[in-house]
Tab-separated table of C-alpha atoms and ligand atoms in Angstrom:
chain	number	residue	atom	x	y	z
A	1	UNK	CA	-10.659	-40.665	-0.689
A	2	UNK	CA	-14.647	-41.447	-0.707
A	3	UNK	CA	-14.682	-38.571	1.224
A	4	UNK	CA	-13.139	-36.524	-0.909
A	5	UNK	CA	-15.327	-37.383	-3.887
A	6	UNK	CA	-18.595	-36.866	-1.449
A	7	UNK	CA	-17.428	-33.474	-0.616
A	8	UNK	CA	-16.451	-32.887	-4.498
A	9	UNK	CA	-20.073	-33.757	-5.774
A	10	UNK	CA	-21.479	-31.857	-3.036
A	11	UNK	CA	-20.368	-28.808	-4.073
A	12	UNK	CA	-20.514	-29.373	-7.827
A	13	UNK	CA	-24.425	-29.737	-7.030
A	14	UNK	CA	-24.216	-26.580	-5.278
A	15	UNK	CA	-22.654	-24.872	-7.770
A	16	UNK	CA	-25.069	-26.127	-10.210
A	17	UNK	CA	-28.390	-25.031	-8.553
A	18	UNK	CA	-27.075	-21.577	-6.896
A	19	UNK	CA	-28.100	-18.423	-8.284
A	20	UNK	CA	-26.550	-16.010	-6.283
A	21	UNK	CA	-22.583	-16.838	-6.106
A	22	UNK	CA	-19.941	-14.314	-4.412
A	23	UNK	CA	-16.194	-15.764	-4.991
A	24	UNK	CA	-13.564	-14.155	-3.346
A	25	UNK	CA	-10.418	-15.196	-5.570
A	26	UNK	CA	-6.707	-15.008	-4.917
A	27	UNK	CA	-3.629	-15.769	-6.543
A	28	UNK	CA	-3.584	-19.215	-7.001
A	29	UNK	CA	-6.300	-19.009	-9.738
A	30	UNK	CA	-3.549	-16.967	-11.427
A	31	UNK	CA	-0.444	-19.729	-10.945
A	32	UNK	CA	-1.696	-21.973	-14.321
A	33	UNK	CA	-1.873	-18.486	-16.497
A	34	UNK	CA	1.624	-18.481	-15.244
A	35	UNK	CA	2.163	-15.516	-12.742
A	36	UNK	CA	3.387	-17.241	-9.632
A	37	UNK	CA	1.622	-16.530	-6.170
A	38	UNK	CA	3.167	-16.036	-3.208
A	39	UNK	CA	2.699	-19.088	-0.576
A	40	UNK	CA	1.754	-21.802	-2.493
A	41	UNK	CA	5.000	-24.177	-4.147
A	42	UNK	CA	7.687	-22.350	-5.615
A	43	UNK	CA	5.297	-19.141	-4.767
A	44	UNK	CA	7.312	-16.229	-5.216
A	45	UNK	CA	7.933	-15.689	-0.773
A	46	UNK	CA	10.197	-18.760	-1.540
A	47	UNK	CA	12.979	-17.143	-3.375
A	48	UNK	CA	12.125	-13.551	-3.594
A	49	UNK	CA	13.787	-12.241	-0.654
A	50	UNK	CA	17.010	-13.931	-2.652
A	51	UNK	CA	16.159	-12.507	-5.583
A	52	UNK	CA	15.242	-9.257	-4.962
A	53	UNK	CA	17.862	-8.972	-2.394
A	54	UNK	CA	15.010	-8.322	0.515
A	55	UNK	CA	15.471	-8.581	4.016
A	56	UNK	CA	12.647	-10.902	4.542
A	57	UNK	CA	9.918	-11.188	1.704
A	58	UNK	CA	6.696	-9.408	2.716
A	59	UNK	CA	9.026	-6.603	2.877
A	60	UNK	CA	8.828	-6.312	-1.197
A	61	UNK	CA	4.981	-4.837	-0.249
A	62	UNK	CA	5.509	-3.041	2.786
A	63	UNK	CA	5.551	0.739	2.356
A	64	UNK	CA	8.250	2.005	4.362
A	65	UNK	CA	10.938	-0.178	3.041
A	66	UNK	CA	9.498	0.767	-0.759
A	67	UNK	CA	10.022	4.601	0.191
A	68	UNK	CA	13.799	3.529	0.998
A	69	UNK	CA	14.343	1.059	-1.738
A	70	UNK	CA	11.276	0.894	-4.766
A	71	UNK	CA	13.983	-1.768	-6.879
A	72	UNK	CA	12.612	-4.927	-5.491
A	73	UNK	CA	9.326	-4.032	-6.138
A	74	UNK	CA	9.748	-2.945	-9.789
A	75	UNK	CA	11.788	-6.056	-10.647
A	76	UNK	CA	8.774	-7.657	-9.692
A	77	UNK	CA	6.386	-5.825	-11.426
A	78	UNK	CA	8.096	-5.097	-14.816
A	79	UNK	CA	8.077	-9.497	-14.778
A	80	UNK	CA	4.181	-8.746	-14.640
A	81	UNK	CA	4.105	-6.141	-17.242
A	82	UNK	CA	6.299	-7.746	-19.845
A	83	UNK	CA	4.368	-10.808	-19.813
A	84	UNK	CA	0.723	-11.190	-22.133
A	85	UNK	CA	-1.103	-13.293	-19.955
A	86	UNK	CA	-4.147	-14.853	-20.366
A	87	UNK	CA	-7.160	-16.122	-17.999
A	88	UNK	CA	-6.680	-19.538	-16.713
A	89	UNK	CA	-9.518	-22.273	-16.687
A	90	UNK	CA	-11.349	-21.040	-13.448
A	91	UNK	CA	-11.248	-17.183	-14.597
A	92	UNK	CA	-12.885	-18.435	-17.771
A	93	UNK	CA	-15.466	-20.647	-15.693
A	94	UNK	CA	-16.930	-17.686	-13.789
A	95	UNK	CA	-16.893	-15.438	-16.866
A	96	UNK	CA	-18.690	-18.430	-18.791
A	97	UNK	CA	-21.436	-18.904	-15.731
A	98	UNK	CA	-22.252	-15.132	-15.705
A	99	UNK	CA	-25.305	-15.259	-18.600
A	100	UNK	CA	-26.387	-18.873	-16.540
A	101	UNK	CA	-26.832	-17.015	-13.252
A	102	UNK	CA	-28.712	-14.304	-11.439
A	103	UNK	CA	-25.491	-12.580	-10.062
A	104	UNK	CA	-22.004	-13.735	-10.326
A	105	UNK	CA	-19.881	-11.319	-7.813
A	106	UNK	CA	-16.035	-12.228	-7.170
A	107	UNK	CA	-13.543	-9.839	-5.009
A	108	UNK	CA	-10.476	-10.717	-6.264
A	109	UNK	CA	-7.460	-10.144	-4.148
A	110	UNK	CA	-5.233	-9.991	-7.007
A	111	UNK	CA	-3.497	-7.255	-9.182
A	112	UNK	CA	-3.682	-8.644	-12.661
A	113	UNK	CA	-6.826	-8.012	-14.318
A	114	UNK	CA	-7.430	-11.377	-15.508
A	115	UNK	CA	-11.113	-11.444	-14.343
A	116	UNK	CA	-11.696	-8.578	-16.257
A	117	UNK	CA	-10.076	-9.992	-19.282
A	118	UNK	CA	-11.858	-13.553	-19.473
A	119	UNK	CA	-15.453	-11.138	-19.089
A	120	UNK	CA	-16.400	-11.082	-15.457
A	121	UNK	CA	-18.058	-7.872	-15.336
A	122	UNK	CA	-18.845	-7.713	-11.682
A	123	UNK	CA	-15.602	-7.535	-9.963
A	124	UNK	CA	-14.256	-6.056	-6.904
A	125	UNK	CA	-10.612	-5.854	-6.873
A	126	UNK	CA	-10.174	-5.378	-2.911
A	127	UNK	CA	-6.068	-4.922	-3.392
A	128	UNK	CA	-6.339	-2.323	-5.960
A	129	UNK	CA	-4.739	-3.022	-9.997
A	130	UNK	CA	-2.019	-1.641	-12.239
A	131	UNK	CA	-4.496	0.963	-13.915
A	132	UNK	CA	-3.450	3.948	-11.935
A	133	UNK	CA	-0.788	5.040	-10.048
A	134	UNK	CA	0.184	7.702	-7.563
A	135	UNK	CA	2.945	9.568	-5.282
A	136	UNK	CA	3.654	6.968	-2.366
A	137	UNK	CA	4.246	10.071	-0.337
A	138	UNK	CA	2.581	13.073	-1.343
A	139	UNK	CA	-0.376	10.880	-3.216
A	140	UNK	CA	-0.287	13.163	-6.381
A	141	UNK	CA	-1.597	11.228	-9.630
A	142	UNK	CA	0.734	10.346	-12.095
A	143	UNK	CA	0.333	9.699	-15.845
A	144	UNK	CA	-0.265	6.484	-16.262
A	145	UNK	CA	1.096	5.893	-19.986
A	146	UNK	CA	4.308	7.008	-18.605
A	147	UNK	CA	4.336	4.977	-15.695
A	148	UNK	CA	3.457	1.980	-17.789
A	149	UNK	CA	6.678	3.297	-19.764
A	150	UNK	CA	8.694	3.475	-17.486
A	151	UNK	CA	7.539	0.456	-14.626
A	152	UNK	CA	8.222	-2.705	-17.693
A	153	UNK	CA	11.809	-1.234	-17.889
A	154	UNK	CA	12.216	-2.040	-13.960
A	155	UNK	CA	12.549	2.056	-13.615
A	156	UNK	CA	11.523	3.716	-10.944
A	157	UNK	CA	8.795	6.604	-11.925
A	158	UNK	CA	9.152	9.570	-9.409
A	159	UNK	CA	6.686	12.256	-8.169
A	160	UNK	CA	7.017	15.663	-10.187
A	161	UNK	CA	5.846	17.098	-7.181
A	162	UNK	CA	8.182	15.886	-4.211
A	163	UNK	CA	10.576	13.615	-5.605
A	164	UNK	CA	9.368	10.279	-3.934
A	165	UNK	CA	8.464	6.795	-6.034
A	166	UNK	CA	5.277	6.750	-7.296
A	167	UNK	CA	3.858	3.252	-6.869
A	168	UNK	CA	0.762	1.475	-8.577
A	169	UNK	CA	-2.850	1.586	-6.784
A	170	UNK	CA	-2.359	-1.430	-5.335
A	171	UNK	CA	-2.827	-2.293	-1.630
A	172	UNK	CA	0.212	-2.791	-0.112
A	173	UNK	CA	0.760	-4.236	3.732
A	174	UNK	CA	-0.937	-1.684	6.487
A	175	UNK	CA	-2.844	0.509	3.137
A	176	UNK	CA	-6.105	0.993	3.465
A	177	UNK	CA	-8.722	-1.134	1.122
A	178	UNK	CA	-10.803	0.480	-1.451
A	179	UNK	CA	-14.421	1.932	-0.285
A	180	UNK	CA	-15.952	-0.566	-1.718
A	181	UNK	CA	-14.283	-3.536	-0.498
A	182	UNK	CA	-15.690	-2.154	3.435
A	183	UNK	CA	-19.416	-1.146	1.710
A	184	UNK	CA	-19.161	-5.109	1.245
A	185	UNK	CA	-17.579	-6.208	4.250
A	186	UNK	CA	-20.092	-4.266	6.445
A	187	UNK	CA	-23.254	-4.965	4.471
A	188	UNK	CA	-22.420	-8.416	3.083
A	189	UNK	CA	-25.294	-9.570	0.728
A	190	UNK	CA	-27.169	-12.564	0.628
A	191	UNK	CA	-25.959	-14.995	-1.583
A	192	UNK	CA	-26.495	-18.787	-1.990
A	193	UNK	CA	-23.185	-19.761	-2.321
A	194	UNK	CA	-19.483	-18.082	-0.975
A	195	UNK	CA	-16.485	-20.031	-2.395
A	196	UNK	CA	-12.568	-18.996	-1.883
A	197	UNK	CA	-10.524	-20.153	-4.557
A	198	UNK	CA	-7.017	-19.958	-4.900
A	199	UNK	CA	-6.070	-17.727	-1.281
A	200	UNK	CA	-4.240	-19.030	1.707
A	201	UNK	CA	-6.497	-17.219	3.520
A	202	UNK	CA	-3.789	-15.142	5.522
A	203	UNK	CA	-4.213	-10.928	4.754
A	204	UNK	CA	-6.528	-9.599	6.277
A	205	UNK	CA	-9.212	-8.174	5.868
A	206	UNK	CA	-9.836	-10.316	3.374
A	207	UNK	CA	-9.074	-13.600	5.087
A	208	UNK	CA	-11.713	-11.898	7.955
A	209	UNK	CA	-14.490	-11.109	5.098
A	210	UNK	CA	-13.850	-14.798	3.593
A	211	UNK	CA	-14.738	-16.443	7.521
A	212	UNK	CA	-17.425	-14.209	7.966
A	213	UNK	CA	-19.364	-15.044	4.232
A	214	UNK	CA	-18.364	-18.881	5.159
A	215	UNK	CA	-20.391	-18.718	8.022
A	216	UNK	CA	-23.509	-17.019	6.814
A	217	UNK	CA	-24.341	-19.367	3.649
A	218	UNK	CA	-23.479	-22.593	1.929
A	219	UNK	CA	-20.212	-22.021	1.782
A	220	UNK	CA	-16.503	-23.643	-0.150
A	221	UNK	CA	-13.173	-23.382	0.455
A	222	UNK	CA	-11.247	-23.985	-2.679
A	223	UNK	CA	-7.154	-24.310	-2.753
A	224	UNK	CA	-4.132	-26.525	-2.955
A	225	UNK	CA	-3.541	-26.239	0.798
A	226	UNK	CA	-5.218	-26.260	3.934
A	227	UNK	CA	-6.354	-22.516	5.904
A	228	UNK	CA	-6.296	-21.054	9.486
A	229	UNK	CA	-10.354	-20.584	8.359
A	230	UNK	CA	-11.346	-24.160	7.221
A	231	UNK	CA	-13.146	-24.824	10.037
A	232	UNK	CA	-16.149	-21.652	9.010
A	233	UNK	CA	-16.405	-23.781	5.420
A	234	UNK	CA	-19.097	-26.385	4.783
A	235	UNK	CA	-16.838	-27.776	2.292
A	236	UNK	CA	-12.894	-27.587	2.063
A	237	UNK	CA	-11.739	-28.998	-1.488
A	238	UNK	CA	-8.194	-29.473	-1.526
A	239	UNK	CA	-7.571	-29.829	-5.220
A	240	UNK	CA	-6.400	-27.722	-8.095
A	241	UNK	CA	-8.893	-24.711	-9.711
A	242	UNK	CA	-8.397	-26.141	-13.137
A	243	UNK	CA	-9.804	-29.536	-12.135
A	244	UNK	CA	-12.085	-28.159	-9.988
A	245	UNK	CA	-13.249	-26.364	-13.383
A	246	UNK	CA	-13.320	-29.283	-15.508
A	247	UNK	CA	-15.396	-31.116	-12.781
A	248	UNK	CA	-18.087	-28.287	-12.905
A	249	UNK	CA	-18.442	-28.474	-17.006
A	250	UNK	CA	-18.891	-32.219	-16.590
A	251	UNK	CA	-21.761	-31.260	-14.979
A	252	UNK	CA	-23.515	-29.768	-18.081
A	253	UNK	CA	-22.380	-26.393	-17.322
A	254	UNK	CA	-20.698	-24.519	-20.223
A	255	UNK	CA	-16.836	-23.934	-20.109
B	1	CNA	P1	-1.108	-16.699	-1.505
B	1	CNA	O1	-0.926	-16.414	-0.063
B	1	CNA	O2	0.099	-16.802	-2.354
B	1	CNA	O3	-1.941	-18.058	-1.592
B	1	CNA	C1	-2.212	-18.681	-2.816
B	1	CNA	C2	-2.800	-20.053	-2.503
B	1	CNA	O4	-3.211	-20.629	-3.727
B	1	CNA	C3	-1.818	-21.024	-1.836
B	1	CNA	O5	-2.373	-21.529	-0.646
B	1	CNA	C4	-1.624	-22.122	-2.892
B	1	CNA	O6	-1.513	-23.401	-2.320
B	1	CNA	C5	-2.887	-22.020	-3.709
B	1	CNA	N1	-2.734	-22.429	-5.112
B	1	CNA	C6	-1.707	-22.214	-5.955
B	1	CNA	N2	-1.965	-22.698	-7.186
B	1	CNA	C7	-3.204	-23.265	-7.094
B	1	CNA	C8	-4.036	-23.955	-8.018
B	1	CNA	N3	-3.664	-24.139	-9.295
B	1	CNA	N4	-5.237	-24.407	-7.591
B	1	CNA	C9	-5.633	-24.247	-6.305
B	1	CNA	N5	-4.878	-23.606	-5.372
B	1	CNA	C10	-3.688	-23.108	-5.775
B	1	CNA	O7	-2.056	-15.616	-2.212
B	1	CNA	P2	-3.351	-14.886	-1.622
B	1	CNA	O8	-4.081	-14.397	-2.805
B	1	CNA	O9	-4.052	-15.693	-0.609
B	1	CNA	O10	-2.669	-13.657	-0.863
B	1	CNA	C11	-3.067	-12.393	-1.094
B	1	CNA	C12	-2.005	-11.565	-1.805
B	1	CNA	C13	-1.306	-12.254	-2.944
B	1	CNA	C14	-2.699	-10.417	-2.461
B	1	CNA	O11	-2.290	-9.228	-1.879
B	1	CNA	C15	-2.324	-10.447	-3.957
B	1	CNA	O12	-2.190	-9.153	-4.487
B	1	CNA	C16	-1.061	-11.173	-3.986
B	1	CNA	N6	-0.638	-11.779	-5.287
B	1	CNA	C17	-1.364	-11.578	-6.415
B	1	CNA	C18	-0.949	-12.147	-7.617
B	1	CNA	C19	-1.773	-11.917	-8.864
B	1	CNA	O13	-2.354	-10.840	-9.025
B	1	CNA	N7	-1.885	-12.912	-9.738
B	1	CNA	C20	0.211	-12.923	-7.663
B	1	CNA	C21	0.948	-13.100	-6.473
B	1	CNA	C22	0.497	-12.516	-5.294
């Protein structure tokens, strides 16, 4: 417990006097705006293969089970697309620290735009968004007004070239990464401070990038749970974002 606290002030100080901050986020900053992540309690892995009638539940983002059956996948999504969500404490935090510091950059492993919605205007999403979408075989665009249409009505949109379902931009198991997400991973910049909020730490590459940053600078790990990378982090908070937040405006920093 006095450990805990020790650890807790440490990196509020750290927060406080970096300049340079590069947060790689993932979807348990999301869980208090109310989208539910994946591994964390009652994540979605723990009764989506029920409800989605999967055969095991990474298989809802695995391509070659969407080319034979898109319907799990756009009962998920339509959930997302239905819902007005809004940025939870921690998106808020980094959008509110922006103006305070030099550079504020966060690679966010989620899909749901929040970062960009609180104000964050340097963000990397490394698993792609909902703000394009394509042929998941023959890549062809498609309009994205009538995928938006069509995707909140849990309706599959097909390719008017070949037929197949077209699927949102984002990164799904074995797909490549954006460009930029590898510009960063190969040239990683010098920051003061890495943190990783809110991700079990267990897709890769971005689970690889996170060790990596850990290990060059003053570095915390942020999340409910423990990760397979804890041991590359200065300082491993296990604790909630939101308090975590609340902590960090004690400190005299706006919120
Ligand atoms: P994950 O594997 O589901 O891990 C989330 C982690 O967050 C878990 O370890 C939880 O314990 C932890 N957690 C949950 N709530 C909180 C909280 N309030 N405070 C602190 N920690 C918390 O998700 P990752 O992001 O690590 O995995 C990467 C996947 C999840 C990416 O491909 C995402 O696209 C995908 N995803 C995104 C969203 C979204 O966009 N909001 C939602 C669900 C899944």
């Amino acid at each position: 417990m006095k450990e805990n606290h020790f650890q807790l002030n440490r990196a509020l100080k750290w927060v406080k006097e970096a300049q340079t901050l590069l947060i790689l986020t993932g979807a348990g900053i999301s869980t208090d705006s109310g989208i539910p992540d994946f591994r964390g309690p009652h994540g979605l892995y723990e009764n989506s293969a029920q409800k989605f009638g999967l055969p095991y539940p990474e298989a809802i983002f695995e391509l070659p089970y969407f080319k034979k059956n898109p319907n799990p996948f756009y009962h998920f999504a339509s959930e997302l697309m239905r819902n007005e969500y809004n940025p939870s404490l921690f998106h808020q935090l980094l959008a509110e620290l922006q103006p305070q510091k030099q550079r504020i950059l966060i690679v966010t492993q989620n899909i749901d735009g929040l970062h960009q919605k609180a104000g964050s205007n340097e963000v990397i999403p490394c698993h792609g968004d909902m703000t394009s979408a394509s042929c998941s075989s023959c890549s062809t665009p498609y309009p994205i007004e009538a995928f938006n249409r069509l995707a909140s009505k849990a309706e599959v949109p097909l390719c008017e070239t070949c037929g197949a379902p077209v699927k949102p931009d984002v990164v799904f198991f074995g797909e490549n990464l954006p460009e930029s997400f590898y510009e960063l991973y190969l040239n990683p910049p010098e920051v003061d401070l890495f943190i990783a909020a809110g991700t079990s730490l267990t897709v890769h590459p971005a689970a690889g990038f996170a060790a990596g940053m850990a290990e060059k600078c003053q570095s915390i790990r942020l999340n409910l749970q423990s990760t397979p990378y804890d041991s590359c982090f200065d300082i491993c908070l296990n604790m909630q974002v939101e308090e975590f937040s609340k902590q960090v405006s004690r400190t005299g920093v706006k919120v």
